[in-house]
mmCIF file with all atom_site columns, C-alpha atoms in Angstrom:
data_model
loop_
_atom_site.group_PDB
_atom_site.id
_atom_site.type_symbol
_atom_site.label_atom_id
_atom_site.label_alt_id
_atom_site.label_comp_id
_atom_site.label_asym_id
_atom_site.label_entity_id
_atom_site.label_seq_id
_atom_site.pdbx_PDB_ins_code
_atom_site.Cartn_x
_atom_site.Cartn_y
_atom_site.Cartn_z
_atom_site.occupancy
_atom_site.B_iso_or_equiv
_atom_site.pdbx_formal_charge
_atom_site.auth_seq_id
_atom_site.auth_comp_id
_atom_site.auth_asym_id
_atom_site.auth_atom_id
_atom_site.pdbx_PDB_model_num
ATOM 1   C CA . UNK A 1 1   ? 16.068  -2.786  -12.769 1.00 0.00 ? 1   UNK A CA 1
ATOM 2   C CA . UNK A 1 2   ? 12.486  -2.907  -11.521 1.00 0.00 ? 2   UNK A CA 1
ATOM 3   C CA . UNK A 1 3   ? 10.086  0.000   -11.070 1.00 0.00 ? 3   UNK A CA 1
ATOM 4   C CA . UNK A 1 4   ? 8.344   1.210   -7.937  1.00 0.00 ? 4   UNK A CA 1
ATOM 5   C CA . UNK A 1 5   ? 4.729   2.367   -8.160  1.00 0.00 ? 5   UNK A CA 1
ATOM 6   C CA . UNK A 1 6   ? 3.337   4.305   -5.214  1.00 0.00 ? 6   UNK A CA 1
ATOM 7   C CA . UNK A 1 7   ? -0.464  4.180   -4.977  1.00 0.00 ? 7   UNK A CA 1
ATOM 8   C CA . UNK A 1 8   ? -2.310  6.345   -2.458  1.00 0.00 ? 8   UNK A CA 1
ATOM 9   C CA . UNK A 1 9   ? -5.972  7.208   -1.983  1.00 0.00 ? 9   UNK A CA 1
ATOM 10  C CA . UNK A 1 10  ? -6.477  10.716  -0.623  1.00 0.00 ? 10  UNK A CA 1
ATOM 11  C CA . UNK A 1 11  ? -9.281  13.093  0.220   1.00 0.00 ? 11  UNK A CA 1
ATOM 12  C CA . UNK A 1 12  ? -9.248  16.517  -1.442  1.00 0.00 ? 12  UNK A CA 1
ATOM 13  C CA . UNK A 1 13  ? -7.803  17.965  1.771   1.00 0.00 ? 13  UNK A CA 1
ATOM 14  C CA . UNK A 1 14  ? -4.868  15.551  1.641   1.00 0.00 ? 14  UNK A CA 1
ATOM 15  C CA . UNK A 1 15  ? -5.826  12.903  4.200   1.00 0.00 ? 15  UNK A CA 1
ATOM 16  C CA . UNK A 1 16  ? -5.584  9.156   3.727   1.00 0.00 ? 16  UNK A CA 1
ATOM 17  C CA . UNK A 1 17  ? -8.401  8.250   6.078   1.00 0.00 ? 17  UNK A CA 1
ATOM 18  C CA . UNK A 1 18  ? -10.042 8.854   9.402   1.00 0.00 ? 18  UNK A CA 1
ATOM 19  C CA . UNK A 1 19  ? -11.685 6.954   12.198  1.00 0.00 ? 19  UNK A CA 1
ATOM 20  C CA . UNK A 1 20  ? -15.083 7.749   10.664  1.00 0.00 ? 20  UNK A CA 1
ATOM 21  C CA . UNK A 1 21  ? -14.459 7.444   6.923   1.00 0.00 ? 21  UNK A CA 1
ATOM 22  C CA . UNK A 1 22  ? -15.188 4.129   5.180   1.00 0.00 ? 22  UNK A CA 1
ATOM 23  C CA . UNK A 1 23  ? -12.637 2.385   2.980   1.00 0.00 ? 23  UNK A CA 1
ATOM 24  C CA . UNK A 1 24  ? -11.971 4.250   -0.259  1.00 0.00 ? 24  UNK A CA 1
ATOM 25  C CA . UNK A 1 25  ? -13.923 7.136   1.315   1.00 0.00 ? 25  UNK A CA 1
ATOM 26  C CA . UNK A 1 26  ? -17.160 5.350   0.453   1.00 0.00 ? 26  UNK A CA 1
ATOM 27  C CA . UNK A 1 27  ? -16.504 5.466   -3.286  1.00 0.00 ? 27  UNK A CA 1
ATOM 28  C CA . UNK A 1 28  ? -15.970 1.747   -3.806  1.00 0.00 ? 28  UNK A CA 1
ATOM 29  C CA . UNK A 1 29  ? -17.907 0.531   -6.837  1.00 0.00 ? 29  UNK A CA 1
ATOM 30  C CA . UNK A 1 30  ? -17.647 -1.724  -9.880  1.00 0.00 ? 30  UNK A CA 1
ATOM 31  C CA . UNK A 1 31  ? -15.036 0.407   -11.693 1.00 0.00 ? 31  UNK A CA 1
ATOM 32  C CA . UNK A 1 32  ? -12.732 0.654   -8.669  1.00 0.00 ? 32  UNK A CA 1
ATOM 33  C CA . UNK A 1 33  ? -13.209 -3.023  -7.909  1.00 0.00 ? 33  UNK A CA 1
ATOM 34  C CA . UNK A 1 34  ? -12.242 -3.898  -11.508 1.00 0.00 ? 34  UNK A CA 1
ATOM 35  C CA . UNK A 1 35  ? -9.167  -1.651  -11.319 1.00 0.00 ? 35  UNK A CA 1
ATOM 36  C CA . UNK A 1 36  ? -8.080  -3.239  -8.031  1.00 0.00 ? 36  UNK A CA 1
ATOM 37  C CA . UNK A 1 37  ? -8.603  -6.750  -9.440  1.00 0.00 ? 37  UNK A CA 1
ATOM 38  C CA . UNK A 1 38  ? -6.631  -5.903  -12.599 1.00 0.00 ? 38  UNK A CA 1
ATOM 39  C CA . UNK A 1 39  ? -3.779  -4.328  -10.615 1.00 0.00 ? 39  UNK A CA 1
ATOM 40  C CA . UNK A 1 40  ? -3.558  -7.235  -8.167  1.00 0.00 ? 40  UNK A CA 1
ATOM 41  C CA . UNK A 1 41  ? -3.408  -9.695  -11.079 1.00 0.00 ? 41  UNK A CA 1
ATOM 42  C CA . UNK A 1 42  ? -0.073  -8.203  -12.178 1.00 0.00 ? 42  UNK A CA 1
ATOM 43  C CA . UNK A 1 43  ? 3.199   -9.679  -10.911 1.00 0.00 ? 43  UNK A CA 1
ATOM 44  C CA . UNK A 1 44  ? 4.465   -7.486  -8.068  1.00 0.00 ? 44  UNK A CA 1
ATOM 45  C CA . UNK A 1 45  ? 6.118   -7.269  -4.687  1.00 0.00 ? 45  UNK A CA 1
ATOM 46  C CA . UNK A 1 46  ? 3.817   -5.345  -2.355  1.00 0.00 ? 46  UNK A CA 1
ATOM 47  C CA . UNK A 1 47  ? 5.576   -2.818  -0.104  1.00 0.00 ? 47  UNK A CA 1
ATOM 48  C CA . UNK A 1 48  ? 3.699   -1.945  3.079   1.00 0.00 ? 48  UNK A CA 1
ATOM 49  C CA . UNK A 1 49  ? 4.159   -0.073  6.321   1.00 0.00 ? 49  UNK A CA 1
ATOM 50  C CA . UNK A 1 50  ? 3.092   -1.593  9.621   1.00 0.00 ? 50  UNK A CA 1
ATOM 51  C CA . UNK A 1 51  ? -0.228  0.265   9.969   1.00 0.00 ? 51  UNK A CA 1
ATOM 52  C CA . UNK A 1 52  ? -1.430  -0.603  6.465   1.00 0.00 ? 52  UNK A CA 1
ATOM 53  C CA . UNK A 1 53  ? -0.328  -4.210  6.883   1.00 0.00 ? 53  UNK A CA 1
ATOM 54  C CA . UNK A 1 54  ? -2.200  -4.515  10.189  1.00 0.00 ? 54  UNK A CA 1
ATOM 55  C CA . UNK A 1 55  ? -5.353  -2.967  8.676   1.00 0.00 ? 55  UNK A CA 1
ATOM 56  C CA . UNK A 1 56  ? -5.342  -5.264  5.622   1.00 0.00 ? 56  UNK A CA 1
ATOM 57  C CA . UNK A 1 57  ? -4.247  -8.467  7.346   1.00 0.00 ? 57  UNK A CA 1
ATOM 58  C CA . UNK A 1 58  ? -6.661  -7.830  10.204  1.00 0.00 ? 58  UNK A CA 1
ATOM 59  C CA . UNK A 1 59  ? -9.816  -7.630  8.099   1.00 0.00 ? 59  UNK A CA 1
ATOM 60  C CA . UNK A 1 60  ? -12.542 -9.813  9.591   1.00 0.00 ? 60  UNK A CA 1
ATOM 61  C CA . UNK A 1 61  ? -13.427 -12.917 7.567   1.00 0.00 ? 61  UNK A CA 1
ATOM 62  C CA . UNK A 1 62  ? -16.795 -11.483 6.510   1.00 0.00 ? 62  UNK A CA 1
ATOM 63  C CA . UNK A 1 63  ? -15.016 -8.484  4.933   1.00 0.00 ? 63  UNK A CA 1
ATOM 64  C CA . UNK A 1 64  ? -12.552 -10.573 2.922   1.00 0.00 ? 64  UNK A CA 1
ATOM 65  C CA . UNK A 1 65  ? -13.070 -11.015 -0.805  1.00 0.00 ? 65  UNK A CA 1
ATOM 66  C CA . UNK A 1 66  ? -11.138 -12.146 -3.884  1.00 0.00 ? 66  UNK A CA 1
ATOM 67  C CA . UNK A 1 67  ? -8.806  -9.162  -3.531  1.00 0.00 ? 67  UNK A CA 1
ATOM 68  C CA . UNK A 1 68  ? -7.971  -10.204 0.030   1.00 0.00 ? 68  UNK A CA 1
ATOM 69  C CA . UNK A 1 69  ? -7.191  -13.717 -1.200  1.00 0.00 ? 69  UNK A CA 1
ATOM 70  C CA . UNK A 1 70  ? -4.933  -12.357 -3.950  1.00 0.00 ? 70  UNK A CA 1
ATOM 71  C CA . UNK A 1 71  ? -3.135  -10.111 -1.435  1.00 0.00 ? 71  UNK A CA 1
ATOM 72  C CA . UNK A 1 72  ? -2.439  -13.176 0.697   1.00 0.00 ? 72  UNK A CA 1
ATOM 73  C CA . UNK A 1 73  ? -0.907  -14.901 -2.351  1.00 0.00 ? 73  UNK A CA 1
ATOM 74  C CA . UNK A 1 74  ? 1.374   -12.010 -3.336  1.00 0.00 ? 74  UNK A CA 1
ATOM 75  C CA . UNK A 1 75  ? 4.830   -11.583 -1.863  1.00 0.00 ? 75  UNK A CA 1
ATOM 76  C CA . UNK A 1 76  ? 4.939   -8.673  0.550   1.00 0.00 ? 76  UNK A CA 1
ATOM 77  C CA . UNK A 1 77  ? 7.535   -6.782  2.541   1.00 0.00 ? 77  UNK A CA 1
ATOM 78  C CA . UNK A 1 78  ? 6.455   -4.835  5.624   1.00 0.00 ? 78  UNK A CA 1
ATOM 79  C CA . UNK A 1 79  ? 8.696   -2.087  6.936   1.00 0.00 ? 79  UNK A CA 1
ATOM 80  C CA . UNK A 1 80  ? 8.473   -1.858  10.701  1.00 0.00 ? 80  UNK A CA 1
ATOM 81  C CA . UNK A 1 81  ? 10.768  -1.229  13.620  1.00 0.00 ? 81  UNK A CA 1
ATOM 82  C CA . UNK A 1 82  ? 8.360   -2.883  16.073  1.00 0.00 ? 82  UNK A CA 1
ATOM 83  C CA . UNK A 1 83  ? 6.828   -5.966  14.398  1.00 0.00 ? 83  UNK A CA 1
ATOM 84  C CA . UNK A 1 84  ? 8.368   -9.374  14.927  1.00 0.00 ? 84  UNK A CA 1
ATOM 85  C CA . UNK A 1 85  ? 5.714   -11.683 13.494  1.00 0.00 ? 85  UNK A CA 1
ATOM 86  C CA . UNK A 1 86  ? 3.133   -11.624 10.712  1.00 0.00 ? 86  UNK A CA 1
ATOM 87  C CA . UNK A 1 87  ? -0.065  -13.588 10.203  1.00 0.00 ? 87  UNK A CA 1
ATOM 88  C CA . UNK A 1 88  ? -0.297  -13.248 6.431   1.00 0.00 ? 88  UNK A CA 1
ATOM 89  C CA . UNK A 1 89  ? 1.527   -15.791 4.251   1.00 0.00 ? 89  UNK A CA 1
ATOM 90  C CA . UNK A 1 90  ? 4.273   -14.674 1.862   1.00 0.00 ? 90  UNK A CA 1
ATOM 91  C CA . UNK A 1 91  ? 5.131   -11.711 4.100   1.00 0.00 ? 91  UNK A CA 1
ATOM 92  C CA . UNK A 1 92  ? 8.613   -10.644 5.147   1.00 0.00 ? 92  UNK A CA 1
ATOM 93  C CA . UNK A 1 93  ? 9.300   -8.072  7.859   1.00 0.00 ? 93  UNK A CA 1
ATOM 94  C CA . UNK A 1 94  ? 12.142  -5.652  7.174   1.00 0.00 ? 94  UNK A CA 1
ATOM 95  C CA . UNK A 1 95  ? 13.627  -3.703  10.079  1.00 0.00 ? 95  UNK A CA 1
ATOM 96  C CA . UNK A 1 96  ? 16.153  -1.996  7.780   1.00 0.00 ? 96  UNK A CA 1
ATOM 97  C CA . UNK A 1 97  ? 15.880  1.426   6.193   1.00 0.00 ? 97  UNK A CA 1
ATOM 98  C CA . UNK A 1 98  ? 13.083  1.384   3.607   1.00 0.00 ? 98  UNK A CA 1
ATOM 99  C CA . UNK A 1 99  ? 14.951  3.366   0.946   1.00 0.00 ? 99  UNK A CA 1
ATOM 100 C CA . UNK A 1 100 ? 18.057  1.182   1.184   1.00 0.00 ? 100 UNK A CA 1
ATOM 101 C CA . UNK A 1 101 ? 16.060  -2.045  1.017   1.00 0.00 ? 101 UNK A CA 1
ATOM 102 C CA . UNK A 1 102 ? 13.773  -0.887  -1.805  1.00 0.00 ? 102 UNK A CA 1
ATOM 103 C CA . UNK A 1 103 ? 16.792  0.260   -3.815  1.00 0.00 ? 103 UNK A CA 1
ATOM 104 C CA . UNK A 1 104 ? 18.253  -3.247  -3.358  1.00 0.00 ? 104 UNK A CA 1
ATOM 105 C CA . UNK A 1 105 ? 14.947  -4.929  -4.257  1.00 0.00 ? 105 UNK A CA 1
ATOM 106 C CA . UNK A 1 106 ? 14.591  -2.799  -7.385  1.00 0.00 ? 106 UNK A CA 1
ATOM 107 C CA . UNK A 1 107 ? 18.109  -3.637  -8.498  1.00 0.00 ? 107 UNK A CA 1
ATOM 108 C CA . UNK A 1 108 ? 17.950  -7.370  -7.726  1.00 0.00 ? 108 UNK A CA 1
ATOM 109 C CA . UNK A 1 109 ? 14.253  -8.239  -7.943  1.00 0.00 ? 109 UNK A CA 1
ATOM 110 C CA . UNK A 1 110 ? 12.393  -9.980  -10.706 1.00 0.00 ? 110 UNK A CA 1
ATOM 111 C CA . UNK A 1 111 ? 9.027   -8.178  -10.344 1.00 0.00 ? 111 UNK A CA 1
ATOM 112 C CA . UNK A 1 112 ? 7.954   -4.527  -10.034 1.00 0.00 ? 112 UNK A CA 1
ATOM 113 C CA . UNK A 1 113 ? 7.364   -3.090  -6.574  1.00 0.00 ? 113 UNK A CA 1
ATOM 114 C CA . UNK A 1 114 ? 4.151   -1.387  -5.487  1.00 0.00 ? 114 UNK A CA 1
ATOM 115 C CA . UNK A 1 115 ? 3.046   0.359   -2.340  1.00 0.00 ? 115 UNK A CA 1
ATOM 116 C CA . UNK A 1 116 ? -0.548  0.387   -1.167  1.00 0.00 ? 116 UNK A CA 1
ATOM 117 C CA . UNK A 1 117 ? -1.409  3.074   1.331   1.00 0.00 ? 117 UNK A CA 1
ATOM 118 C CA . UNK A 1 118 ? 1.515   3.234   3.742   1.00 0.00 ? 118 UNK A CA 1
ATOM 119 C CA . UNK A 1 119 ? 1.951   6.991   3.522   1.00 0.00 ? 119 UNK A CA 1
ATOM 120 C CA . UNK A 1 120 ? 5.059   7.174   5.692   1.00 0.00 ? 120 UNK A CA 1
ATOM 121 C CA . UNK A 1 121 ? 6.800   4.544   3.535   1.00 0.00 ? 121 UNK A CA 1
ATOM 122 C CA . UNK A 1 122 ? 5.572   6.218   0.324   1.00 0.00 ? 122 UNK A CA 1
ATOM 123 C CA . UNK A 1 123 ? 6.908   9.601   1.447   1.00 0.00 ? 123 UNK A CA 1
ATOM 124 C CA . UNK A 1 124 ? 10.314  8.144   2.281   1.00 0.00 ? 124 UNK A CA 1
ATOM 125 C CA . UNK A 1 125 ? 10.606  6.315   -1.020  1.00 0.00 ? 125 UNK A CA 1
ATOM 126 C CA . UNK A 1 126 ? 9.487   9.197   -3.218  1.00 0.00 ? 126 UNK A CA 1
ATOM 127 C CA . UNK A 1 127 ? 11.695  11.670  -1.362  1.00 0.00 ? 127 UNK A CA 1
ATOM 128 C CA . UNK A 1 128 ? 14.721  9.406   -1.750  1.00 0.00 ? 128 UNK A CA 1
ATOM 129 C CA . UNK A 1 129 ? 14.146  8.734   -5.474  1.00 0.00 ? 129 UNK A CA 1
ATOM 130 C CA . UNK A 1 130 ? 15.396  5.178   -5.066  1.00 0.00 ? 130 UNK A CA 1
ATOM 131 C CA . UNK A 1 131 ? 17.104  4.647   -8.434  1.00 0.00 ? 131 UNK A CA 1
ATOM 132 C CA . UNK A 1 132 ? 17.759  5.912   -11.933 1.00 0.00 ? 132 UNK A CA 1
ATOM 133 C CA . UNK A 1 133 ? 14.705  3.883   -13.022 1.00 0.00 ? 133 UNK A CA 1
ATOM 134 C CA . UNK A 1 134 ? 11.762  6.247   -12.584 1.00 0.00 ? 134 UNK A CA 1
ATOM 135 C CA . UNK A 1 135 ? 9.338   5.742   -9.760  1.00 0.00 ? 135 UNK A CA 1
ATOM 136 C CA . UNK A 1 136 ? 5.659   6.134   -10.546 1.00 0.00 ? 136 UNK A CA 1
ATOM 137 C CA . UNK A 1 137 ? 3.189   7.700   -8.183  1.00 0.00 ? 137 UNK A CA 1
ATOM 138 C CA . UNK A 1 138 ? -0.553  7.539   -8.591  1.00 0.00 ? 138 UNK A CA 1
ATOM 139 C CA . UNK A 1 139 ? -2.734  9.601   -6.303  1.00 0.00 ? 139 UNK A CA 1
ATOM 140 C CA . UNK A 1 140 ? -6.423  8.819   -6.359  1.00 0.00 ? 140 UNK A CA 1
ATOM 141 C CA . UNK A 1 141 ? -8.161  11.892  -5.006  1.00 0.00 ? 141 UNK A CA 1
ATOM 142 C CA . UNK A 1 142 ? -11.693 11.378  -3.736  1.00 0.00 ? 142 UNK A CA 1
ATOM 143 C CA . UNK A 1 143 ? -14.127 14.307  -3.434  1.00 0.00 ? 143 UNK A CA 1
ATOM 144 C CA . UNK A 1 144 ? -14.262 14.079  0.358   1.00 0.00 ? 144 UNK A CA 1
ATOM 145 C CA . UNK A 1 145 ? -13.128 16.364  3.154   1.00 0.00 ? 145 UNK A CA 1
ATOM 146 C CA . UNK A 1 146 ? -11.814 14.514  6.200   1.00 0.00 ? 146 UNK A CA 1
ATOM 147 C CA . UNK A 1 147 ? -10.547 17.254  8.473   1.00 0.00 ? 147 UNK A CA 1
ATOM 148 C CA . UNK A 1 148 ? -11.150 17.691  11.441  1.00 0.00 ? 148 UNK A CA 1
ATOM 149 C CA . UNK A 1 149 ? -11.961 13.983  11.816  1.00 0.00 ? 149 UNK A CA 1
ATOM 150 C CA . UNK A 1 150 ? -8.532  12.885  10.657  1.00 0.00 ? 150 UNK A CA 1
ATOM 151 C CA . UNK A 1 151 ? -6.627  9.832   11.733  1.00 0.00 ? 151 UNK A CA 1
ATOM 152 C CA . UNK A 1 152 ? -3.477  9.985   9.625   1.00 0.00 ? 152 UNK A CA 1
ATOM 153 C CA . UNK A 1 153 ? -1.999  12.243  7.060   1.00 0.00 ? 153 UNK A CA 1
#
């Protein structure tokens, strides 16, 4: 049985981003970059929602770095009712219920599962408690206030 780790970056007022806030709320630095590199080096199946997938896969070439290359190499599953195609390699679209599919992947998979962003998927998975194997959630709270310029919560 594999584990599921849910990683989310939040502002102190509970928002995951806005149209005006930079990535990681402007707190990207050497320590965060090292943590991201270390985490991406681990074997994993990345679990994404459509919006997060589109944001990450749609980064312009000048914004791509080693982490972007590693993300392209990792196996990913994107939960979406509307997507039919993907541009990133090693990406599978799942139109099925996220909790049912993640429960199956945890039971039958050979690597741990990890969400990145994807708040709607993260909420569903944590609320469903997808197996007897404990899920892990890690919230990275940044000292920023997003409201009223919020995009998604």
